[in-house]
Amino acid sequence: MLSDNTKGAALMSGSLAGYTLNDACMKALSGSMPLSQAVFLRGVVTCVLLFGLGLALRSLKFDLGRREWTLILLRSFAEVGATYCFLSALFHMPIANVTAVLQVLPLTVALAAWLFLSESLGRRRLVAILIGLGGVMLIVQPGGDGFNGWSIYALIAVAFITFRDIIVRKMSFTTPSMTVAFAAAVVITIAFGLTSITVDWAPVDAKGAGLLTLAAIFIFIGYLFAVMVMRVGNIGFVAPFRYTGLIWALILGLVFFGEWPDVLTLIGAGVVVAMGMFTLFRERRIARRARA
């Protein structure tokens, strides 16, 4: 019989696998159709799946106050910016490199919460965040021979996602996460649908339709497992397994795209992950002291 922590670790790993497989499917479409078209078509399927899940779980709630809807819409627009910047980078960079940059998110969210929400941040965690940001510079390598201008898009995506997660911290605990996710999916689909009007659509062949369907299913699985993981296991034990997404990105990049990061990128990714793990450990330890 699996323990709750083991189930939680498996669900967290499965969630990141789903998100990363979605990224791989979208990257595979980069040469065959415009980004806006691909995101719009994926979004239509994703909205249907999320709406069905919300009905099944009875977790969709729309009678929210103006303040909550304002925050939900702000978060959704941040998702639009993050989606555009992340996929723009993904279409032009190795999947592992883009994924490695995103591993800094726990650090940037902690830093932003300290700066803008007055959340406590000890000296050790602040040093860990600064070292982690240095690791990001090793991944991006500004000014180096391997610098890719699309790395800037990945960094902007980090900024958008950080802003998104800070907004979530301002929401009421009674606002269902399914409503927030469904609203974001709808806004993203509408935004990219409108944008796709300005580009010439590419014909969708069987391969393209298959990749779009798989992308929608994988992103749906990623979200479903992310919801389930909150119900089992100790979050302090489970949270570090979010970094398995980088392992999936390395494997998928090598197997399907023939990509492998250079040594500096791997070192930078290692630094970012190590500092993220340290920050999670410190947060867990401080929370335990507070409860005691």
PDB file of C-alpha atoms in Angstrom:
ATOM      1  CA  MET A   1       0.000   0.000   0.000  1.00  0.00           C
ATOM      2  CA  LEU A   2       1.476   3.332  -1.077  1.00  0.00           C
ATOM      3  CA  SER A   3       1.820   6.037   1.551  1.00  0.00           C
ATOM      4  CA  ASP A   4       0.205   9.444   1.000  1.00  0.00           C
ATOM      5  CA  ASN A   5       3.634  11.028   0.501  1.00  0.00           C
ATOM      6  CA  THR A   6       4.512   8.455  -2.172  1.00  0.00           C
ATOM      7  CA  LYS A   7       1.191   9.076  -3.932  1.00  0.00           C
ATOM      8  CA  GLY A   8       1.786  12.818  -3.724  1.00  0.00           C
ATOM      9  CA  ALA A   9       5.284  12.503  -5.167  1.00  0.00           C
ATOM     10  CA  ALA A  10       3.953  10.359  -8.022  1.00  0.00           C
ATOM     11  CA  LEU A  11       1.151  12.824  -8.769  1.00  0.00           C
ATOM     12  CA  MET A  12       3.527  15.809  -8.713  1.00  0.00           C
ATOM     13  CA  SER A  13       5.931  14.010 -11.053  1.00  0.00           C
ATOM     14  CA  GLY A  14       3.009  13.032 -13.292  1.00  0.00           C
ATOM     15  CA  SER A  15       1.753  16.602 -13.350  1.00  0.00           C
ATOM     16  CA  LEU A  16       5.131  17.931 -14.496  1.00  0.00           C
ATOM     17  CA  ALA A  17       5.376  15.116 -17.050  1.00  0.00           C
ATOM     18  CA  GLY A  18       2.002  16.197 -18.454  1.00  0.00           C
ATOM     19  CA  TYR A  19       3.018  19.845 -18.718  1.00  0.00           C
ATOM     20  CA  THR A  20       6.389  18.990 -20.300  1.00  0.00           C
ATOM     21  CA  LEU A  21       4.853  16.552 -22.814  1.00  0.00           C
ATOM     22  CA  ASN A  22       2.450  19.340 -23.758  1.00  0.00           C
ATOM     23  CA  ASP A  23       5.460  21.610 -24.336  1.00  0.00           C
ATOM     24  CA  ALA A  24       7.070  18.960 -26.546  1.00  0.00           C
ATOM     25  CA  CYS A  25       3.900  18.611 -28.649  1.00  0.00           C
ATOM     26  CA  MET A  26       3.667  22.372 -29.114  1.00  0.00           C
ATOM     27  CA  LYS A  27       7.359  22.596 -30.034  1.00  0.00           C
ATOM     28  CA  ALA A  28       6.825  19.856 -32.635  1.00  0.00           C
ATOM     29  CA  LEU A  29       4.169  22.092 -34.235  1.00  0.00           C
ATOM     30  CA  SER A  30       6.467  25.125 -34.460  1.00  0.00           C
ATOM     31  CA  GLY A  31       7.428  24.567 -38.076  1.00  0.00           C
ATOM     32  CA  SER A  32       3.979  23.700 -39.379  1.00  0.00           C
ATOM     33  CA  MET A  33       1.586  26.359 -38.060  1.00  0.00           C
ATOM     34  CA  PRO A  34       1.626  29.854 -36.513  1.00  0.00           C
ATOM     35  CA  LEU A  35       1.860  30.067 -32.735  1.00  0.00           C
ATOM     36  CA  SER A  36      -1.483  31.865 -32.346  1.00  0.00           C
ATOM     37  CA  GLN A  37      -3.308  29.242 -34.393  1.00  0.00           C
ATOM     38  CA  ALA A  38      -1.771  26.375 -32.437  1.00  0.00           C
ATOM     39  CA  VAL A  39      -2.576  27.919 -29.034  1.00  0.00           C
ATOM     40  CA  PHE A  40      -6.142  28.753 -30.094  1.00  0.00           C
ATOM     41  CA  LEU A  41      -6.910  25.245 -31.352  1.00  0.00           C
ATOM     42  CA  ARG A  42      -5.311  23.649 -28.291  1.00  0.00           C
ATOM     43  CA  GLY A  43      -7.248  26.051 -26.104  1.00  0.00           C
ATOM     44  CA  VAL A  44     -10.613  25.045 -27.530  1.00  0.00           C
ATOM     45  CA  VAL A  45     -10.020  21.412 -26.583  1.00  0.00           C
ATOM     46  CA  THR A  46      -8.540  22.363 -23.205  1.00  0.00           C
ATOM     47  CA  CYS A  47     -11.558  24.531 -22.315  1.00  0.00           C
ATOM     48  CA  VAL A  48     -13.933  21.668 -23.092  1.00  0.00           C
ATOM     49  CA  LEU A  49     -11.908  19.247 -20.955  1.00  0.00           C
ATOM     50  CA  LEU A  50     -11.630  21.663 -18.009  1.00  0.00           C
ATOM     51  CA  PHE A  51     -15.320  22.531 -18.161  1.00  0.00           C
ATOM     52  CA  GLY A  52     -16.215  18.836 -18.133  1.00  0.00           C
ATOM     53  CA  LEU A  53     -13.892  18.208 -15.186  1.00  0.00           C
ATOM     54  CA  GLY A  54     -15.320  21.176 -13.316  1.00  0.00           C
ATOM     55  CA  LEU A  55     -18.856  19.875 -13.773  1.00  0.00           C
ATOM     56  CA  ALA A  56     -17.837  16.365 -12.723  1.00  0.00           C
ATOM     57  CA  LEU A  57     -16.137  17.644  -9.564  1.00  0.00           C
ATOM     58  CA  ARG A  58     -18.820  20.304  -8.971  1.00  0.00           C
ATOM     59  CA  SER A  59     -16.002  22.761  -8.444  1.00  0.00           C
ATOM     60  CA  LEU A  60     -16.942  25.508 -10.910  1.00  0.00           C
ATOM     61  CA  LYS A  61     -18.322  28.584  -9.182  1.00  0.00           C
ATOM     62  CA  PHE A  62     -19.130  31.797 -11.017  1.00  0.00           C
ATOM     63  CA  ASP A  63     -21.059  33.825  -8.415  1.00  0.00           C
ATOM     64  CA  LEU A  64     -17.968  35.613  -7.168  1.00  0.00           C
ATOM     65  CA  GLY A  65     -17.520  39.205  -6.093  1.00  0.00           C
ATOM     66  CA  ARG A  66     -16.123  41.985  -8.276  1.00  0.00           C
ATOM     67  CA  ARG A  67     -12.788  41.922  -6.438  1.00  0.00           C
ATOM     68  CA  GLU A  68     -12.299  38.204  -7.119  1.00  0.00           C
ATOM     69  CA  TRP A  69     -13.221  38.520 -10.797  1.00  0.00           C
ATOM     70  CA  THR A  70     -10.822  41.446 -11.154  1.00  0.00           C
ATOM     71  CA  LEU A  71      -8.002  39.332  -9.708  1.00  0.00           C
ATOM     72  CA  ILE A  72      -8.988  36.348 -11.859  1.00  0.00           C
ATOM     73  CA  LEU A  73      -8.914  38.479 -15.011  1.00  0.00           C
ATOM     74  CA  LEU A  74      -5.549  40.018 -14.048  1.00  0.00           C
ATOM     75  CA  ARG A  75      -4.176  36.535 -13.484  1.00  0.00           C
ATOM     76  CA  SER A  76      -5.611  35.366 -16.811  1.00  0.00           C
ATOM     77  CA  PHE A  77      -3.987  38.238 -18.730  1.00  0.00           C
ATOM     78  CA  ALA A  78      -0.698  37.378 -17.029  1.00  0.00           C
ATOM     79  CA  GLU A  79      -1.220  33.814 -18.296  1.00  0.00           C
ATOM     80  CA  VAL A  80      -1.676  35.183 -21.828  1.00  0.00           C
ATOM     81  CA  GLY A  81       1.649  37.031 -21.627  1.00  0.00           C
ATOM     82  CA  ALA A  82       3.400  34.034 -20.086  1.00  0.00           C
ATOM     83  CA  THR A  83       2.010  31.676 -22.735  1.00  0.00           C
ATOM     84  CA  TYR A  84       3.107  33.919 -25.598  1.00  0.00           C
ATOM     85  CA  CYS A  85       6.609  34.520 -24.247  1.00  0.00           C
ATOM     86  CA  PHE A  86       7.192  30.930 -23.136  1.00  0.00           C
ATOM     87  CA  LEU A  87       6.052  29.365 -26.407  1.00  0.00           C
ATOM     88  CA  SER A  88       7.947  31.964 -28.468  1.00  0.00           C
ATOM     89  CA  ALA A  89      11.099  30.932 -26.618  1.00  0.00           C
ATOM     90  CA  LEU A  90      10.208  27.235 -26.867  1.00  0.00           C
ATOM     91  CA  PHE A  91       9.741  27.429 -30.647  1.00  0.00           C
ATOM     92  CA  HIS A  92      13.286  28.789 -31.044  1.00  0.00           C
ATOM     93  CA  MET A  93      15.258  27.223 -28.158  1.00  0.00           C
ATOM     94  CA  PRO A  94      16.009  23.747 -26.815  1.00  0.00           C
ATOM     95  CA  ILE A  95      13.149  22.606 -24.584  1.00  0.00           C
ATOM     96  CA  ALA A  96      15.511  21.811 -21.701  1.00  0.00           C
ATOM     97  CA  ASN A  97      17.008  25.319 -21.752  1.00  0.00           C
ATOM     98  CA  VAL A  98      13.602  27.006 -21.548  1.00  0.00           C
ATOM     99  CA  THR A  99      12.447  24.604 -18.844  1.00  0.00           C
ATOM    100  CA  ALA A 100      15.647  25.208 -16.877  1.00  0.00           C
ATOM    101  CA  VAL A 101      14.981  28.959 -16.820  1.00  0.00           C
ATOM    102  CA  LEU A 102      11.492  28.330 -15.424  1.00  0.00           C
ATOM    103  CA  GLN A 103      12.920  26.369 -12.493  1.00  0.00           C
ATOM    104  CA  VAL A 104      13.775  29.725 -10.906  1.00  0.00           C
ATOM    105  CA  LEU A 105      10.071  30.439 -10.297  1.00  0.00           C
ATOM    106  CA  PRO A 106       9.956  29.364  -6.613  1.00  0.00           C
ATOM    107  CA  LEU A 107      12.802  31.825  -6.004  1.00  0.00           C
ATOM    108  CA  THR A 108      11.286  34.750  -7.924  1.00  0.00           C
ATOM    109  CA  VAL A 109       7.876  34.229  -6.313  1.00  0.00           C
ATOM    110  CA  ALA A 110       9.440  34.237  -2.831  1.00  0.00           C
ATOM    111  CA  LEU A 111      11.393  37.394  -3.701  1.00  0.00           C
ATOM    112  CA  ALA A 112       8.330  39.161  -5.137  1.00  0.00           C
ATOM    113  CA  ALA A 113       6.226  38.189  -2.109  1.00  0.00           C
ATOM    114  CA  TRP A 114       8.889  39.755   0.116  1.00  0.00           C
ATOM    115  CA  LEU A 115       9.086  42.928  -1.974  1.00  0.00           C
ATOM    116  CA  PHE A 116       5.393  43.522  -2.663  1.00  0.00           C
ATOM    117  CA  LEU A 117       3.417  41.547  -0.069  1.00  0.00           C
ATOM    118  CA  SER A 118       5.725  42.113   2.930  1.00  0.00           C
ATOM    119  CA  GLU A 119       6.125  38.369   3.478  1.00  0.00           C
ATOM    120  CA  SER A 120       9.083  37.424   5.636  1.00  0.00           C
ATOM    121  CA  LEU A 121      12.295  36.380   3.929  1.00  0.00           C
ATOM    122  CA  GLY A 122      15.311  35.435   5.984  1.00  0.00           C
ATOM    123  CA  ARG A 123      18.901  36.241   5.123  1.00  0.00           C
ATOM    124  CA  ARG A 124      19.679  32.652   4.109  1.00  0.00           C
ATOM    125  CA  ARG A 125      16.777  32.411   1.699  1.00  0.00           C
ATOM    126  CA  LEU A 126      17.632  35.811   0.221  1.00  0.00           C
ATOM    127  CA  VAL A 127      21.209  34.667  -0.425  1.00  0.00           C
ATOM    128  CA  ALA A 128      19.877  31.441  -1.959  1.00  0.00           C
ATOM    129  CA  ILE A 129      17.630  33.471  -4.272  1.00  0.00           C
ATOM    130  CA  LEU A 130      20.528  35.661  -5.413  1.00  0.00           C
ATOM    131  CA  ILE A 131      22.686  32.590  -6.081  1.00  0.00           C
ATOM    132  CA  GLY A 132      19.775  31.016  -7.987  1.00  0.00           C
ATOM    133  CA  LEU A 133      19.457  34.126 -10.152  1.00  0.00           C
ATOM    134  CA  GLY A 134      23.166  33.782 -10.873  1.00  0.00           C
ATOM    135  CA  GLY A 135      22.432  30.238 -12.028  1.00  0.00           C
ATOM    136  CA  VAL A 136      19.859  31.642 -14.466  1.00  0.00           C
ATOM    137  CA  MET A 137      22.580  33.832 -15.949  1.00  0.00           C
ATOM    138  CA  LEU A 138      24.652  30.698 -16.584  1.00  0.00           C
ATOM    139  CA  ILE A 139      21.696  29.204 -18.434  1.00  0.00           C
ATOM    140  CA  VAL A 140      21.002  32.319 -20.507  1.00  0.00           C
ATOM    141  CA  GLN A 141      24.695  33.248 -20.934  1.00  0.00           C
ATOM    142  CA  PRO A 142      24.171  36.904 -21.914  1.00  0.00           C
ATOM    143  CA  GLY A 143      26.977  38.112 -24.132  1.00  0.00           C
ATOM    144  CA  GLY A 144      28.325  34.605 -24.669  1.00  0.00           C
ATOM    145  CA  ASP A 145      28.729  32.749 -27.939  1.00  0.00           C
ATOM    146  CA  GLY A 146      25.779  30.516 -27.124  1.00  0.00           C
ATOM    147  CA  PHE A 147      23.440  33.392 -26.265  1.00  0.00           C
ATOM    148  CA  ASN A 148      20.032  33.132 -27.880  1.00  0.00           C
ATOM    149  CA  GLY A 149      17.966  36.310 -27.982  1.00  0.00           C
ATOM    150  CA  TRP A 150      14.859  34.219 -27.412  1.00  0.00           C
ATOM    151  CA  SER A 151      16.153  33.620 -23.886  1.00  0.00           C
ATOM    152  CA  ILE A 152      14.837  37.111 -23.095  1.00  0.00           C
ATOM    153  CA  TYR A 153      11.351  35.819 -23.883  1.00  0.00           C
ATOM    154  CA  ALA A 154      11.854  33.002 -21.371  1.00  0.00           C
ATOM    155  CA  LEU A 155      12.891  35.529 -18.716  1.00  0.00           C
ATOM    156  CA  ILE A 156       9.839  37.697 -19.480  1.00  0.00           C
ATOM    157  CA  ALA A 157       7.700  34.561 -19.143  1.00  0.00           C
ATOM    158  CA  VAL A 158       9.171  34.090 -15.656  1.00  0.00           C
ATOM    159  CA  ALA A 159       8.172  37.670 -14.815  1.00  0.00           C
ATOM    160  CA  PHE A 160       4.598  37.101 -16.041  1.00  0.00           C
ATOM    161  CA  ILE A 161       4.257  33.828 -14.112  1.00  0.00           C
ATOM    162  CA  THR A 162       5.679  35.436 -10.973  1.00  0.00           C
ATOM    163  CA  PHE A 163       3.101  38.224 -11.296  1.00  0.00           C
ATOM    164  CA  ARG A 164       0.398  35.588 -11.833  1.00  0.00           C
ATOM    165  CA  ASP A 165       1.349  33.708  -8.679  1.00  0.00           C
ATOM    166  CA  ILE A 166       1.496  36.896  -6.601  1.00  0.00           C
ATOM    167  CA  ILE A 167      -2.052  37.693  -7.711  1.00  0.00           C
ATOM    168  CA  VAL A 168      -3.151  34.234  -6.566  1.00  0.00           C
ATOM    169  CA  ARG A 169      -1.896  35.048  -3.067  1.00  0.00           C
ATOM    170  CA  LYS A 170      -4.298  38.004  -2.984  1.00  0.00           C
ATOM    171  CA  MET A 171      -7.331  35.852  -3.844  1.00  0.00           C
ATOM    172  CA  SER A 172      -9.788  34.538  -1.307  1.00  0.00           C
ATOM    173  CA  PHE A 173      -9.231  30.960  -0.150  1.00  0.00           C
ATOM    174  CA  THR A 174     -12.860  30.245  -1.026  1.00  0.00           C
ATOM    175  CA  THR A 175     -12.342  30.932  -4.739  1.00  0.00           C
ATOM    176  CA  PRO A 176     -12.232  27.515  -6.462  1.00  0.00           C
ATOM    177  CA  SER A 177      -8.983  26.792  -8.292  1.00  0.00           C
ATOM    178  CA  MET A 178     -11.003  25.133 -11.072  1.00  0.00           C
ATOM    179  CA  THR A 179     -12.831  28.406 -11.757  1.00  0.00           C
ATOM    180  CA  VAL A 180      -9.502  30.245 -11.898  1.00  0.00           C
ATOM    181  CA  ALA A 181      -8.002  27.675 -14.293  1.00  0.00           C
ATOM    182  CA  PHE A 182     -11.071  27.570 -16.545  1.00  0.00           C
ATOM    183  CA  ALA A 183     -11.222  31.380 -16.744  1.00  0.00           C
ATOM    184  CA  ALA A 184      -7.538  31.504 -17.705  1.00  0.00           C
ATOM    185  CA  ALA A 185      -8.059  28.863 -20.410  1.00  0.00           C
ATOM    186  CA  VAL A 186     -10.991  30.820 -21.856  1.00  0.00           C
ATOM    187  CA  VAL A 187      -9.104  34.147 -21.857  1.00  0.00           C
ATOM    188  CA  ILE A 188      -6.019  32.555 -23.460  1.00  0.00           C
ATOM    189  CA  THR A 189      -8.162  30.889 -26.134  1.00  0.00           C
ATOM    190  CA  ILE A 190     -10.011  34.121 -26.951  1.00  0.00           C
ATOM    191  CA  ALA A 191      -6.824  36.215 -26.967  1.00  0.00           C
ATOM    192  CA  PHE A 192      -4.940  33.897 -29.312  1.00  0.00           C
ATOM    193  CA  GLY A 193      -8.067  33.334 -31.406  1.00  0.00           C
ATOM    194  CA  LEU A 194      -8.294  37.077 -32.044  1.00  0.00           C
ATOM    195  CA  THR A 195      -4.555  37.255 -32.750  1.00  0.00           C
ATOM    196  CA  SER A 196      -4.790  34.336 -35.198  1.00  0.00           C
ATOM    197  CA  ILE A 197      -7.106  36.415 -37.399  1.00  0.00           C
ATOM    198  CA  THR A 198      -4.093  38.549 -38.363  1.00  0.00           C
ATOM    199  CA  VAL A 199      -2.032  35.599 -39.661  1.00  0.00           C
ATOM    200  CA  ASP A 200      -2.476  33.133 -42.482  1.00  0.00           C
ATOM    201  CA  TRP A 201      -3.706  29.854 -41.048  1.00  0.00           C
ATOM    202  CA  ALA A 202      -1.837  26.709 -42.000  1.00  0.00           C
ATOM    203  CA  PRO A 203      -3.803  23.624 -43.031  1.00  0.00           C
ATOM    204  CA  VAL A 204      -4.183  21.163 -40.167  1.00  0.00           C
ATOM    205  CA  ASP A 205      -3.204  17.683 -41.331  1.00  0.00           C
ATOM    206  CA  ALA A 206      -3.597  14.440 -39.390  1.00  0.00           C
ATOM    207  CA  LYS A 207      -0.220  14.878 -37.694  1.00  0.00           C
ATOM    208  CA  GLY A 208      -1.009  18.440 -36.632  1.00  0.00           C
ATOM    209  CA  ALA A 209      -4.451  17.489 -35.334  1.00  0.00           C
ATOM    210  CA  GLY A 210      -2.924  14.601 -33.384  1.00  0.00           C
ATOM    211  CA  LEU A 211      -0.249  16.810 -31.794  1.00  0.00           C
ATOM    212  CA  LEU A 212      -2.810  19.475 -30.851  1.00  0.00           C
ATOM    213  CA  THR A 213      -5.101  16.892 -29.288  1.00  0.00           C
ATOM    214  CA  LEU A 214      -2.224  15.335 -27.372  1.00  0.00           C
ATOM    215  CA  ALA A 215      -1.065  18.773 -26.194  1.00  0.00           C
ATOM    216  CA  ALA A 216      -4.545  19.556 -24.846  1.00  0.00           C
ATOM    217  CA  ILE A 217      -4.808  16.149 -23.139  1.00  0.00           C
ATOM    218  CA  PHE A 218      -1.343  16.432 -21.601  1.00  0.00           C
ATOM    219  CA  ILE A 219      -1.936  19.941 -20.241  1.00  0.00           C
ATOM    220  CA  PHE A 220      -5.279  18.739 -18.865  1.00  0.00           C
ATOM    221  CA  ILE A 221      -3.562  15.785 -17.157  1.00  0.00           C
ATOM    222  CA  GLY A 222      -0.936  18.146 -15.761  1.00  0.00           C
ATOM    223  CA  TYR A 223      -3.606  20.328 -14.203  1.00  0.00           C
ATOM    224  CA  LEU A 224      -5.697  17.394 -12.959  1.00  0.00           C
ATOM    225  CA  PHE A 225      -2.718  15.820 -11.182  1.00  0.00           C
ATOM    226  CA  ALA A 226      -1.746  19.229  -9.769  1.00  0.00           C
ATOM    227  CA  VAL A 227      -5.209  19.488  -8.198  1.00  0.00           C
ATOM    228  CA  MET A 228      -5.064  15.921  -6.887  1.00  0.00           C
ATOM    229  CA  VAL A 229      -1.617  16.375  -5.337  1.00  0.00           C
ATOM    230  CA  MET A 230      -2.967  19.074  -3.031  1.00  0.00           C
ATOM    231  CA  ARG A 231      -5.190  16.443  -1.399  1.00  0.00           C
ATOM    232  CA  VAL A 232      -2.561  13.845  -0.523  1.00  0.00           C
ATOM    233  CA  GLY A 233       0.863  13.892   1.091  1.00  0.00           C
ATOM    234  CA  ASN A 234       2.822  16.551   2.901  1.00  0.00           C
ATOM    235  CA  ILE A 235       3.385  19.545   0.613  1.00  0.00           C
ATOM    236  CA  GLY A 236       6.894  20.012   2.022  1.00  0.00           C
ATOM    237  CA  PHE A 237       7.764  16.469   0.939  1.00  0.00           C
ATOM    238  CA  VAL A 238       5.964  16.645  -2.402  1.00  0.00           C
ATOM    239  CA  ALA A 239       6.986  20.138  -3.622  1.00  0.00           C
ATOM    240  CA  PRO A 240      10.614  19.277  -4.572  1.00  0.00           C
ATOM    241  CA  PHE A 241       9.300  16.756  -7.119  1.00  0.00           C
ATOM    242  CA  ARG A 242       8.246  19.697  -9.288  1.00  0.00           C
ATOM    243  CA  TYR A 243      11.853  19.733 -10.497  1.00  0.00           C
ATOM    244  CA  THR A 244      11.285  16.395 -12.274  1.00  0.00           C
ATOM    245  CA  GLY A 245       9.948  18.560 -15.104  1.00  0.00           C
ATOM    246  CA  LEU A 246      13.549  19.406 -15.970  1.00  0.00           C
ATOM    247  CA  ILE A 247      14.422  15.708 -16.203  1.00  0.00           C
ATOM    248  CA  TRP A 248      11.486  15.166 -18.571  1.00  0.00           C
ATOM    249  CA  ALA A 249      12.620  18.143 -20.661  1.00  0.00           C
ATOM    250  CA  LEU A 250      16.169  16.766 -20.938  1.00  0.00           C
ATOM    251  CA  ILE A 251      14.876  13.346 -22.030  1.00  0.00           C
ATOM    252  CA  LEU A 252      12.304  14.671 -24.512  1.00  0.00           C
ATOM    253  CA  GLY A 253      14.752  17.195 -25.949  1.00  0.00           C
ATOM    254  CA  LEU A 254      17.355  14.498 -26.579  1.00  0.00           C
ATOM    255  CA  VAL A 255      15.007  11.795 -27.888  1.00  0.00           C
ATOM    256  CA  PHE A 256      12.663  13.846 -30.079  1.00  0.00           C
ATOM    257  CA  PHE A 257      14.643  16.966 -31.013  1.00  0.00           C
ATOM    258  CA  GLY A 258      18.269  15.854 -30.744  1.00  0.00           C
ATOM    259  CA  GLU A 259      18.991  18.629 -28.234  1.00  0.00           C
ATOM    260  CA  TRP A 260      21.307  18.586 -25.261  1.00  0.00           C
ATOM    261  CA  PRO A 261      22.309  21.652 -23.177  1.00  0.00           C
ATOM    262  CA  ASP A 262      25.938  22.710 -22.952  1.00  0.00           C
ATOM    263  CA  VAL A 263      27.952  22.375 -19.752  1.00  0.00           C
ATOM    264  CA  LEU A 264      27.313  25.931 -18.515  1.00  0.00           C
ATOM    265  CA  THR A 265      23.563  25.495 -18.961  1.00  0.00           C
ATOM    266  CA  LEU A 266      23.616  22.233 -17.011  1.00  0.00           C
ATOM    267  CA  ILE A 267      25.662  23.830 -14.223  1.00  0.00           C
ATOM    268  CA  GLY A 268      23.270  26.791 -14.114  1.00  0.00           C
ATOM    269  CA  ALA A 269      20.262  24.481 -13.999  1.00  0.00           C
ATOM    270  CA  GLY A 270      21.879  22.557 -11.143  1.00  0.00           C
ATOM    271  CA  VAL A 271      22.478  25.770  -9.194  1.00  0.00           C
ATOM    272  CA  VAL A 272      18.872  26.930  -9.718  1.00  0.00           C
ATOM    273  CA  VAL A 273      17.420  23.582  -8.634  1.00  0.00           C
ATOM    274  CA  ALA A 274      19.727  23.365  -5.595  1.00  0.00           C
ATOM    275  CA  MET A 275      18.788  26.850  -4.428  1.00  0.00           C
ATOM    276  CA  GLY A 276      15.098  26.159  -5.053  1.00  0.00           C
ATOM    277  CA  MET A 277      15.320  22.971  -2.979  1.00  0.00           C
ATOM    278  CA  PHE A 278      17.103  24.871  -0.203  1.00  0.00           C
ATOM    279  CA  THR A 279      14.409  27.579  -0.221  1.00  0.00           C
ATOM    280  CA  LEU A 280      11.634  24.991  -0.022  1.00  0.00           C
ATOM    281  CA  PHE A 281      13.446  23.282   2.851  1.00  0.00           C
ATOM    282  CA  ARG A 282      13.814  26.560   4.748  1.00  0.00           C
ATOM    283  CA  GLU A 283      10.148  27.474   4.203  1.00  0.00           C
ATOM    284  CA  ARG A 284       9.096  24.057   5.493  1.00  0.00           C
ATOM    285  CA  ARG A 285      11.333  24.386   8.544  1.00  0.00           C
ATOM    286  CA  ILE A 286      10.061  27.896   9.363  1.00  0.00           C
ATOM    287  CA  ALA A 287       6.446  26.765   8.953  1.00  0.00           C
ATOM    288  CA  ARG A 288       7.089  23.865  11.331  1.00  0.00           C
ATOM    289  CA  ARG A 289       8.532  26.256  13.926  1.00  0.00           C
ATOM    290  CA  ALA A 290       5.540  28.568  13.568  1.00  0.00           C
ATOM    291  CA  ARG A 291       3.125  25.696  14.196  1.00  0.00           C
ATOM    292  CA  ALA A 292       5.138  24.609  17.242  1.00  0.00           C
TER     293      ALA A 292
END
